[in-house]
Short mmCIF file of C-alpha atoms in Angstrom, two decimals:
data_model
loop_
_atom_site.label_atom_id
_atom_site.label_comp_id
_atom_site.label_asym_id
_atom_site.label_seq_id
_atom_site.Cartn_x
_atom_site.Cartn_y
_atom_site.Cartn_z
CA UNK A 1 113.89 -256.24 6.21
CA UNK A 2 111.14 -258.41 7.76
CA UNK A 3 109.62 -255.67 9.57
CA UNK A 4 109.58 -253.75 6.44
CA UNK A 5 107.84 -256.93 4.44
CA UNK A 6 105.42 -256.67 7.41
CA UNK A 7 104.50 -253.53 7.13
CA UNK A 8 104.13 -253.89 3.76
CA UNK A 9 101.64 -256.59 3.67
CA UNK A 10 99.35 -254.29 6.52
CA UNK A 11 100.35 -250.95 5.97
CA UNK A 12 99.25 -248.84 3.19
CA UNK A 13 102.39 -248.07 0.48
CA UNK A 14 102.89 -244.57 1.30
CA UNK A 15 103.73 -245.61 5.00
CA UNK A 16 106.13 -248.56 3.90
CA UNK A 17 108.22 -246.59 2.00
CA UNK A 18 108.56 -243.83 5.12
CA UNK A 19 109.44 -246.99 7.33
CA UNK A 20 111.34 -248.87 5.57
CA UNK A 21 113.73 -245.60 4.67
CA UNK A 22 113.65 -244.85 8.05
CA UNK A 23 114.58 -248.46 9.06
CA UNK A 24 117.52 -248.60 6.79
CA UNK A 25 118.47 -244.62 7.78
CA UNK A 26 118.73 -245.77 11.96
CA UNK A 27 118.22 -248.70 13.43
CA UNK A 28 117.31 -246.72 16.77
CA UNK A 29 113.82 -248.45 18.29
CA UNK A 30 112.41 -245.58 20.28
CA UNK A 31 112.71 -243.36 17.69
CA UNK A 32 110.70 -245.94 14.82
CA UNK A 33 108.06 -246.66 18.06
CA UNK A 34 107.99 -242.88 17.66
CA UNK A 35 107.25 -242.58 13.84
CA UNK A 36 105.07 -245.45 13.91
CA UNK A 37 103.06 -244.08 16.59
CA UNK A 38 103.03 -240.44 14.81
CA UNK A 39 101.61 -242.56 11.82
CA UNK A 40 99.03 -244.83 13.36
CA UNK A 41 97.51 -241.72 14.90
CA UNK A 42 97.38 -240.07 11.39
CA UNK A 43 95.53 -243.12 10.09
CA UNK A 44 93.04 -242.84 12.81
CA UNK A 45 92.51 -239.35 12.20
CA UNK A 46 91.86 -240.31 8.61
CA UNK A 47 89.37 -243.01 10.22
CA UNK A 48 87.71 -240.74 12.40
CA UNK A 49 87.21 -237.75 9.30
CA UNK A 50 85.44 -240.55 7.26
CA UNK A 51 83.37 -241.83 10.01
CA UNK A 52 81.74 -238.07 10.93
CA UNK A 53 81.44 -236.82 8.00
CA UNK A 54 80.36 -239.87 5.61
CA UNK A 55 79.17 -242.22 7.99
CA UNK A 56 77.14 -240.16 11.01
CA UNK A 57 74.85 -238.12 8.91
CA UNK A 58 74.05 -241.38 7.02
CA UNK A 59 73.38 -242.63 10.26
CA UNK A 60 71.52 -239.64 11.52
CA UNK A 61 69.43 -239.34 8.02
CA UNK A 62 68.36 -243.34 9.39
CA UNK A 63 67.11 -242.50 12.73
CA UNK A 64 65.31 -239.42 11.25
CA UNK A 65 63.44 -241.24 8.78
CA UNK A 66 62.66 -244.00 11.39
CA UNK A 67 61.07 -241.87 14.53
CA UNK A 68 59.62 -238.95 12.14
CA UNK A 69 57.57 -241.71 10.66
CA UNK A 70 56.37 -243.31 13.78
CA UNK A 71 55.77 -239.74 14.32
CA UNK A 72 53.75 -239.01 11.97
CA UNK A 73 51.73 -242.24 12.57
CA UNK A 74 51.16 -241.17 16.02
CA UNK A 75 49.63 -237.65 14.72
CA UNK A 76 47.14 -239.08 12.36
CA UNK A 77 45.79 -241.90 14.51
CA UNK A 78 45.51 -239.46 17.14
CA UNK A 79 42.15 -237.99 18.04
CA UNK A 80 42.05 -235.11 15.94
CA UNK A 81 40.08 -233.21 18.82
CA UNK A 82 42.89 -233.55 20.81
CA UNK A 83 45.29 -231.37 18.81
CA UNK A 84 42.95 -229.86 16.63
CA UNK A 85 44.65 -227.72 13.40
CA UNK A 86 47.85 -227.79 15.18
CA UNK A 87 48.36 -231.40 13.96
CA UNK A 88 49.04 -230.09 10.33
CA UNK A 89 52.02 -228.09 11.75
CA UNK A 90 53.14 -230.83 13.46
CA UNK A 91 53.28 -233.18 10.21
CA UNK A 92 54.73 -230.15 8.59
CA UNK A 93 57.65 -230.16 10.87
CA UNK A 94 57.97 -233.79 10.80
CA UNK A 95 58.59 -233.47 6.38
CA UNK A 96 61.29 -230.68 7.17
CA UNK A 97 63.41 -232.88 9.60
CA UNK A 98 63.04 -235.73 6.69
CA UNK A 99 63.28 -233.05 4.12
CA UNK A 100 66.59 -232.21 6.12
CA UNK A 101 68.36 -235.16 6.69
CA UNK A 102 68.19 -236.23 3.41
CA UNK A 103 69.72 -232.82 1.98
CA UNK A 104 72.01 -233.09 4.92
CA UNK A 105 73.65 -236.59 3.15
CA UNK A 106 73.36 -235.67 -0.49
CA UNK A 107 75.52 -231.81 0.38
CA UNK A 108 77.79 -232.59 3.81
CA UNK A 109 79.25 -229.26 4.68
CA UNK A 110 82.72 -228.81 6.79
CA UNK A 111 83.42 -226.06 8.54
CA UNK A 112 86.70 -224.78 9.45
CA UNK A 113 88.14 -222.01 11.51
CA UNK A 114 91.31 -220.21 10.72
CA UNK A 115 93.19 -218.67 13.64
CA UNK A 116 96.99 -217.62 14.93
CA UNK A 117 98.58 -220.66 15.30
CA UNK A 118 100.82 -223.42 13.16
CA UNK A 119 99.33 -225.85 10.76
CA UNK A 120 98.54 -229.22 12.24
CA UNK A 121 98.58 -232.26 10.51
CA UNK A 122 94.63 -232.55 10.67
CA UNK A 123 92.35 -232.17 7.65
CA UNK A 124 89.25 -229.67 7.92
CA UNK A 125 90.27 -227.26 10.77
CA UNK A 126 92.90 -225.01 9.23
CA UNK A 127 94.92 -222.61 11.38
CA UNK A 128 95.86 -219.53 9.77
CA UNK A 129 95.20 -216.50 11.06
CA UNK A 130 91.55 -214.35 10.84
CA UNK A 131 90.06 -216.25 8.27
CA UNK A 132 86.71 -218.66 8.90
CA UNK A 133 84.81 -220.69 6.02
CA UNK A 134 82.74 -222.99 4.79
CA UNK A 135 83.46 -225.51 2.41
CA UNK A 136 81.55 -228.27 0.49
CA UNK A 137 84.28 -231.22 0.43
CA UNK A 138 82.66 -234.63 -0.41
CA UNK A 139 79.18 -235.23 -2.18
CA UNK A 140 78.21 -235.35 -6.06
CA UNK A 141 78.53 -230.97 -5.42
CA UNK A 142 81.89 -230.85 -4.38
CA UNK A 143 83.65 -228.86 -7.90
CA UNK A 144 82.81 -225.63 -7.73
CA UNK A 145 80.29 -223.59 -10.04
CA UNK A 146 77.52 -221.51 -9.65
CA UNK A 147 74.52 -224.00 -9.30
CA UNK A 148 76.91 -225.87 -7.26
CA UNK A 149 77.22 -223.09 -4.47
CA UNK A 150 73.59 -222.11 -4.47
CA UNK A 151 72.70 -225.75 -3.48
CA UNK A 152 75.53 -225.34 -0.46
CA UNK A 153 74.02 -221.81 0.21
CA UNK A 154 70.32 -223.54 0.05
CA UNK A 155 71.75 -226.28 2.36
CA UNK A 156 72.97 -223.97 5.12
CA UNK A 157 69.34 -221.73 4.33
CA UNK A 158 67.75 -224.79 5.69
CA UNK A 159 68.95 -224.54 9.35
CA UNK A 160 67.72 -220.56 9.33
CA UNK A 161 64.13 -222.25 7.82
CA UNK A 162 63.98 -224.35 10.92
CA UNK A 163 64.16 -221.15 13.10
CA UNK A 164 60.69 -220.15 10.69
CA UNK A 165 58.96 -223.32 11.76
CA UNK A 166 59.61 -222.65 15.22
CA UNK A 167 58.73 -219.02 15.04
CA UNK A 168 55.19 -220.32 13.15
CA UNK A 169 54.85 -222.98 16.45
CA UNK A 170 54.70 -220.18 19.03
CA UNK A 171 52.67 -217.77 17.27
CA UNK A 172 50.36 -220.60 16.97
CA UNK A 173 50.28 -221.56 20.81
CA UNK A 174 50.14 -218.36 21.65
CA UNK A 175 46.85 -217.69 19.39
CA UNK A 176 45.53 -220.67 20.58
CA UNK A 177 45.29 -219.53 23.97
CA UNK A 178 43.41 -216.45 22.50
CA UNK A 179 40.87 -218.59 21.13
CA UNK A 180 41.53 -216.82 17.37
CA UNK A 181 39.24 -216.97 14.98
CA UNK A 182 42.80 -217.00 12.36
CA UNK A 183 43.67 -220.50 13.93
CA UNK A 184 39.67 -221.94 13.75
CA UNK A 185 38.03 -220.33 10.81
CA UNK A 186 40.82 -219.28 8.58
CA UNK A 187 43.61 -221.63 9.35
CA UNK A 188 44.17 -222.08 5.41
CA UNK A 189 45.15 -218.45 5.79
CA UNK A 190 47.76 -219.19 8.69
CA UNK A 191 49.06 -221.73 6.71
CA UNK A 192 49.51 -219.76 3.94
CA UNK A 193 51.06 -216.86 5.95
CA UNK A 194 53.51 -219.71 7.81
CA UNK A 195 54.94 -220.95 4.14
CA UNK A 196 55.43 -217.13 3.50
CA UNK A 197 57.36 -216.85 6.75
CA UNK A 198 59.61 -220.03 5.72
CA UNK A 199 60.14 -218.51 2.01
CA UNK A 200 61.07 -215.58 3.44
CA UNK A 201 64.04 -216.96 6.14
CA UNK A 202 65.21 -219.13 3.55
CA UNK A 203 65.58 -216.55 0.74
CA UNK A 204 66.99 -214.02 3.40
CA UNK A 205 69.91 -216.45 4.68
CA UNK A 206 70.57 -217.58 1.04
CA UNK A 207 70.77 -213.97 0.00
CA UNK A 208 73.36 -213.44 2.63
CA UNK A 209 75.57 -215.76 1.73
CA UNK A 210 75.01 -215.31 -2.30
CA UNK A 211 76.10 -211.51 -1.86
CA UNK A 212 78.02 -210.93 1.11
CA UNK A 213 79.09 -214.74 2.39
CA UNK A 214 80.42 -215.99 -0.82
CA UNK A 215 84.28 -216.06 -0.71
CA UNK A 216 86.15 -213.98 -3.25
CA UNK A 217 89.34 -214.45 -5.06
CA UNK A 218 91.01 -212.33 -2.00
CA UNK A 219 89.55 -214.63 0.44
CA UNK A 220 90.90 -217.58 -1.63
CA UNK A 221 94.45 -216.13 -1.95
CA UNK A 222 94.29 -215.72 1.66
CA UNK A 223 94.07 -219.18 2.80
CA UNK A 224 95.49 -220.29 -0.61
CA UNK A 225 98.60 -222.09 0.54
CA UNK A 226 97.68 -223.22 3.29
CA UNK A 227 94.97 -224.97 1.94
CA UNK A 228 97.03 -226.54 -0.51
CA UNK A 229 99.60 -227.82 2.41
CA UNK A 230 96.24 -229.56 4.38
CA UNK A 231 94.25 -231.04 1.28
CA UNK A 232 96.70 -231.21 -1.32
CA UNK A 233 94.32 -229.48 -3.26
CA UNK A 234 93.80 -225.98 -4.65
CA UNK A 235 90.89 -223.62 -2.98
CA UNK A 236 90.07 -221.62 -6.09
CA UNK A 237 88.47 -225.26 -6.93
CA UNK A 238 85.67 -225.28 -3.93
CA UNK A 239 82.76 -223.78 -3.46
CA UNK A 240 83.12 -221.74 -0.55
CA UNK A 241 81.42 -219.51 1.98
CA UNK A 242 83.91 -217.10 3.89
CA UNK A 243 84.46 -214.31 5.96
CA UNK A 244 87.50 -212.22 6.76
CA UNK A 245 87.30 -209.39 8.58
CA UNK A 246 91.04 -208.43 8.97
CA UNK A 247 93.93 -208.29 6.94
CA UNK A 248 92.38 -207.81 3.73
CA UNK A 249 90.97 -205.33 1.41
CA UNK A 250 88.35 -202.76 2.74
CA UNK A 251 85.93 -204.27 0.48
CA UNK A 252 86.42 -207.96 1.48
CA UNK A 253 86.51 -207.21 5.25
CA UNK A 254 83.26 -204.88 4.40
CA UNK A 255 81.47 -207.51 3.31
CA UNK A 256 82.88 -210.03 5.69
CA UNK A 257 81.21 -207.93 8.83
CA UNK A 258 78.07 -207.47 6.96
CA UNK A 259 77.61 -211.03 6.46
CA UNK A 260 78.41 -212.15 9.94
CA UNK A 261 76.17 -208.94 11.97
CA UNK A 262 73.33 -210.05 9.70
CA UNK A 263 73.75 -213.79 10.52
CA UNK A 264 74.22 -213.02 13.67
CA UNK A 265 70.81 -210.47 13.63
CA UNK A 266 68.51 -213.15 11.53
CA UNK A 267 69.42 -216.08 14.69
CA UNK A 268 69.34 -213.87 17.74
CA UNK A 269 66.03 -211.69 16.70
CA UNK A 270 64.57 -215.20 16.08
CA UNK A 271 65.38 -216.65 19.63
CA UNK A 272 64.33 -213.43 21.04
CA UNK A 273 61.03 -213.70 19.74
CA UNK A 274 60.74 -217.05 20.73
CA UNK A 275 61.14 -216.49 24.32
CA UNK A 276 59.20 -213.19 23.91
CA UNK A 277 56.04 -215.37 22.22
CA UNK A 278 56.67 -217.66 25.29
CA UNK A 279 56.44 -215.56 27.91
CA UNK A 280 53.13 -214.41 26.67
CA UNK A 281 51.62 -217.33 25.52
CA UNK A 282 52.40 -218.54 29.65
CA UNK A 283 51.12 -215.95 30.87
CA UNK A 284 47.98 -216.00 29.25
CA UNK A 285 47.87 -219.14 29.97
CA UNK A 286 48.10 -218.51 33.84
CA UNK A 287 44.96 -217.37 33.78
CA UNK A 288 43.13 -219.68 31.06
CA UNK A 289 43.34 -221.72 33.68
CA UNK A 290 40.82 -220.17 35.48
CA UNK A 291 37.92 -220.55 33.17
CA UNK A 292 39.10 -224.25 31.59
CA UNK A 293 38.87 -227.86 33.24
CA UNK A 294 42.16 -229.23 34.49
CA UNK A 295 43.02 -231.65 32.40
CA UNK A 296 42.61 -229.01 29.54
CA UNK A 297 44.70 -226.20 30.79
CA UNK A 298 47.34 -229.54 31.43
CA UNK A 299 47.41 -230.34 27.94
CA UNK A 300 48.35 -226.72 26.95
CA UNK A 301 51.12 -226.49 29.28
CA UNK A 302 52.53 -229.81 28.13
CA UNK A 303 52.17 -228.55 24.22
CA UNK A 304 54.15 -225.23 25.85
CA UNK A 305 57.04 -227.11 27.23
CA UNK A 306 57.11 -229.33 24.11
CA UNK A 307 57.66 -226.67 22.23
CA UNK A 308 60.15 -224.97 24.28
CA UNK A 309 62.34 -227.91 24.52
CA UNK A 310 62.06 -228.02 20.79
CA UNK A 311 63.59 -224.53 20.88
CA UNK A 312 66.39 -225.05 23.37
CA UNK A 313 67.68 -228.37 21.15
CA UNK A 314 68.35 -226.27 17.89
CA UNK A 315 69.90 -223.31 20.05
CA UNK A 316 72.73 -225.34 21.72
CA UNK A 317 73.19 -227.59 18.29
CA UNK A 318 72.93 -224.96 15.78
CA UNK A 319 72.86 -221.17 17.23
CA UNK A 320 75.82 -221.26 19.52
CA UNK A 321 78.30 -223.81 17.27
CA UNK A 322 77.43 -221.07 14.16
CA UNK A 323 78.11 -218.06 16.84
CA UNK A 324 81.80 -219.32 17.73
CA UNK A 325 82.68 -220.23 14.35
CA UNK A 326 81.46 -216.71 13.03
CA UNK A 327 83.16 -215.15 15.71
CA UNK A 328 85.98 -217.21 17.38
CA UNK A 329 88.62 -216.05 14.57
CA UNK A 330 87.84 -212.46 15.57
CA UNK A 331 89.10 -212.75 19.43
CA UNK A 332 91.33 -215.32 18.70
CA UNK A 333 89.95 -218.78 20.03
CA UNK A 334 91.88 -221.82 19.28
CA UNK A 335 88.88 -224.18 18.11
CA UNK A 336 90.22 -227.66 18.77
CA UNK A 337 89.55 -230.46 16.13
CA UNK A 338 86.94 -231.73 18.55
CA UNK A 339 85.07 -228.88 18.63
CA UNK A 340 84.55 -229.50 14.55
CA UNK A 341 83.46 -232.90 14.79
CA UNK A 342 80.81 -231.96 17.36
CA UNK A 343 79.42 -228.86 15.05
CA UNK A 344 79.47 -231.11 11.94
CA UNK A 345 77.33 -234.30 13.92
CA UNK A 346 75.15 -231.63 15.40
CA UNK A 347 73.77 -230.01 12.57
CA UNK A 348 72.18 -233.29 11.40
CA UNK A 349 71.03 -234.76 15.15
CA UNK A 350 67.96 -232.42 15.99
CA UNK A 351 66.19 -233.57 12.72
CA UNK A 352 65.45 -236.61 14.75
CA UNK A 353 66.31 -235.49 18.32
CA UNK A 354 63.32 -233.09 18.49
CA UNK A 355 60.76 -235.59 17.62
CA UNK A 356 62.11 -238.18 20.31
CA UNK A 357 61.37 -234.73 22.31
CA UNK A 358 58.22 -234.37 21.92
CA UNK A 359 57.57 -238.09 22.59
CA UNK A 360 58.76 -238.03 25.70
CA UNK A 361 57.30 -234.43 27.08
CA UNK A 362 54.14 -234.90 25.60
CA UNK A 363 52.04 -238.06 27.82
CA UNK A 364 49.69 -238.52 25.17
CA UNK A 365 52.43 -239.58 22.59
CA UNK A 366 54.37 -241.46 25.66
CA UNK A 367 52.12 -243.50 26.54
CA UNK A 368 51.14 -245.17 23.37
CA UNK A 369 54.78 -245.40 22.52
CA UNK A 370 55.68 -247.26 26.38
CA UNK A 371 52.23 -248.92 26.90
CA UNK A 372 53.70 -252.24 25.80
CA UNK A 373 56.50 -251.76 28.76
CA UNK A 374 54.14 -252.20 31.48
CA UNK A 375 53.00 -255.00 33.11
CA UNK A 376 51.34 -257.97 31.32
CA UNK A 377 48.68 -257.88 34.57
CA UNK A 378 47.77 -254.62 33.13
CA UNK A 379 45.87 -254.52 29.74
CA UNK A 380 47.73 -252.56 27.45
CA UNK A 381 44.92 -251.31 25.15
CA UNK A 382 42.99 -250.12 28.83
CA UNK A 383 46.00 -248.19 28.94
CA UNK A 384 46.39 -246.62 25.50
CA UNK A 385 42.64 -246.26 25.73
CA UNK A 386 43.17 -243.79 28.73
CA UNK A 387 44.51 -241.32 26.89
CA UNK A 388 42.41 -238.00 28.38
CA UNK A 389 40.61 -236.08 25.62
CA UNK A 390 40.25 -232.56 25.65
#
């Protein structure tokens, strides 16, 4: 009885009343270590569910709108000669990561993965057979309706947009090395062509998950119970985005391919183009070297790896997480819970993980950043006034 008063001063009421049963039921101590053990991890499972997906993109959403400022800063006070028109698409991608982190708080996503195997007593990775989805679970969007899923199909249409801006950065190094005229004279043009670009990945992904993504009453059934058994709560209530390509209806599993190949299609053209666009823009640059002073053709090759490490952030934090989730339930792959924790934190961390990026690749943003870290014998303005010009 006094270990049952304790518990129920501490414990929360639903575990008193399992202890104290169990107390009165067998007064065998291994076996209550056991329970209490089986329910202490539980709790911490709970813990650890509210801390990544409440607290770390409220965290992430912070550092974002912290270094994209100083970021921004850094642009305007910068000589504009130095980065000439290219500074608007830097402050452009500097709004999308703020732009993104904030939508990334107001509609959290999970993502779960349902394969062949037993249900666990984990919340947001269910295990049940062929089925994968999507599903919006906290946030002032969680009931589902019709505005309520284009917002989560919008939110997801974001992370294809960022593959746009990307796309819009190489074609612009690349015609920088040409000398355009489309980059010099009619950069109002460009601009205008690059918010096409972005309208048009966004509206593509978003149509892809409006018409072939969205999960039917089929797909619902499917992982009905199961659903009910993890939550305790019924999945004809969520918005959802699904895909099941076996065990159902030819017209579910139809659509369920469809959506993933042109998923799949929209993110792996885009990266191939990217390296494509990179591998010309460094080879022209090979030999713009030639006719260009050193510190000139330097700059351009530090913009070129800049922008490359840009590219290889979002691929293993966004492209590959989305490619085993799309197709891990097809072969089979046990995704551990891990594995969902990790896809959930990443999608929010490159909105301020690429700008820390391009600090630190770029010497003409790391210096004025670090000057005040070297020694005091050393004037730090005749150091920030050192930056080269071009």
């Amino acid at each position: 009885m006094v270990v049952s008063l304790f518990f129920s001063y501490y414990w929360k009421p639903s575990i008193i009343s399992f202890l104290t049963i169990y107390i009165f039921r067998s007064i065998q101590l291994p076996k209550l270590l056991i329970v209490v053990f089986k329910v202490t991890r539980f709790d911490f499972l709970c813990m650890l569910d509210d801390w990544v997906y409440h607290y770390l993109p409220i965290i992430f959403c912070f550092l974002a709108f912290f270094v994209n400022p100083v970021f921004i800063y850094l642009i305007i006070t910068e000589n504009h000669t130095k980065f000439g028109n290219y500074r608007f698409l830097l402050l452009s991608f500097a709004l999308f990561n703020l732009t993104y982190s904030l939508v990334n708080v107001i509609i959290p996503v999970v993502s779960c993965q349902d394969l062949h195997s037993h249900l666990q007593e984990v919340q947001d990775i269910h295990s049940y057979r062929y089925c994968s989805f999507l599903i919006l679970k906290h946030g002032w969007f969680a009931q589902r309706s019709e505005f309520h899923f284009h917002l989560m199909a919008g939110r997801c249409s974001l992370v294809s947009a960022s593959y746009a801006i990307l796309l819009i950065h190489f074609f612009y190094r690349y015609l920088a090395i040409n000398n355009s005229k489309m980059i010099r004279e009619r950069f109002p043009l460009y601009m205008a062509g690059s918010a096409v670009v972005f309208v048009v990945y966004f509206e593509m992904w978003h149509g892809i998950c409006y018409f072939f993504g969205s999960a039917n009453m089929e797909v619902r059934e499917y992982i009905r119970e199961e659903f009910q058994e993890t939550y305790g709560l019924d999945s004809m209530d969520f918005n959802m985005l699904g895909a099941l390509p076996y065990e159902a209806s030819d017209e579910t599993t139809n659509r369920s391919w469809v959506a993933i190949v042109l998923w799949s299609c929209v993110s792996t053209l885009s990266i191939v183009m990217f390296w494509v666009l990179a591998g010309m823009t460094n080879r022209r640059l090979n030999k713009f070297r030639v006719n260009v002073s050193h510190k000139t053709s330097r700059f351009q090759v530090e913009l070129l790896r800049a922008l490359v490490v840009q590219t290889v952030i979002p691929i293993f934090i966004s492209f590959a997480p989305c490619m085993l989730s799309w197709y891990g339930p097809m072969f089979g792959i046990q995704l551990a819970r891990g594995y969902n924790y990790f896809e959930v934190s990443a999608l929010g961390v490159f909105a301020f993980v690429d700008p820390v990026a391009i600090f630190l690749c770029l010497p003409i943003f790391r210096r004025r950043i670090f000057c005040v870290c070297y020694d005091k014998s050393t004037s730090p303005t005749t150091i920030c006034n050192s930056r080269r010009t071009i």
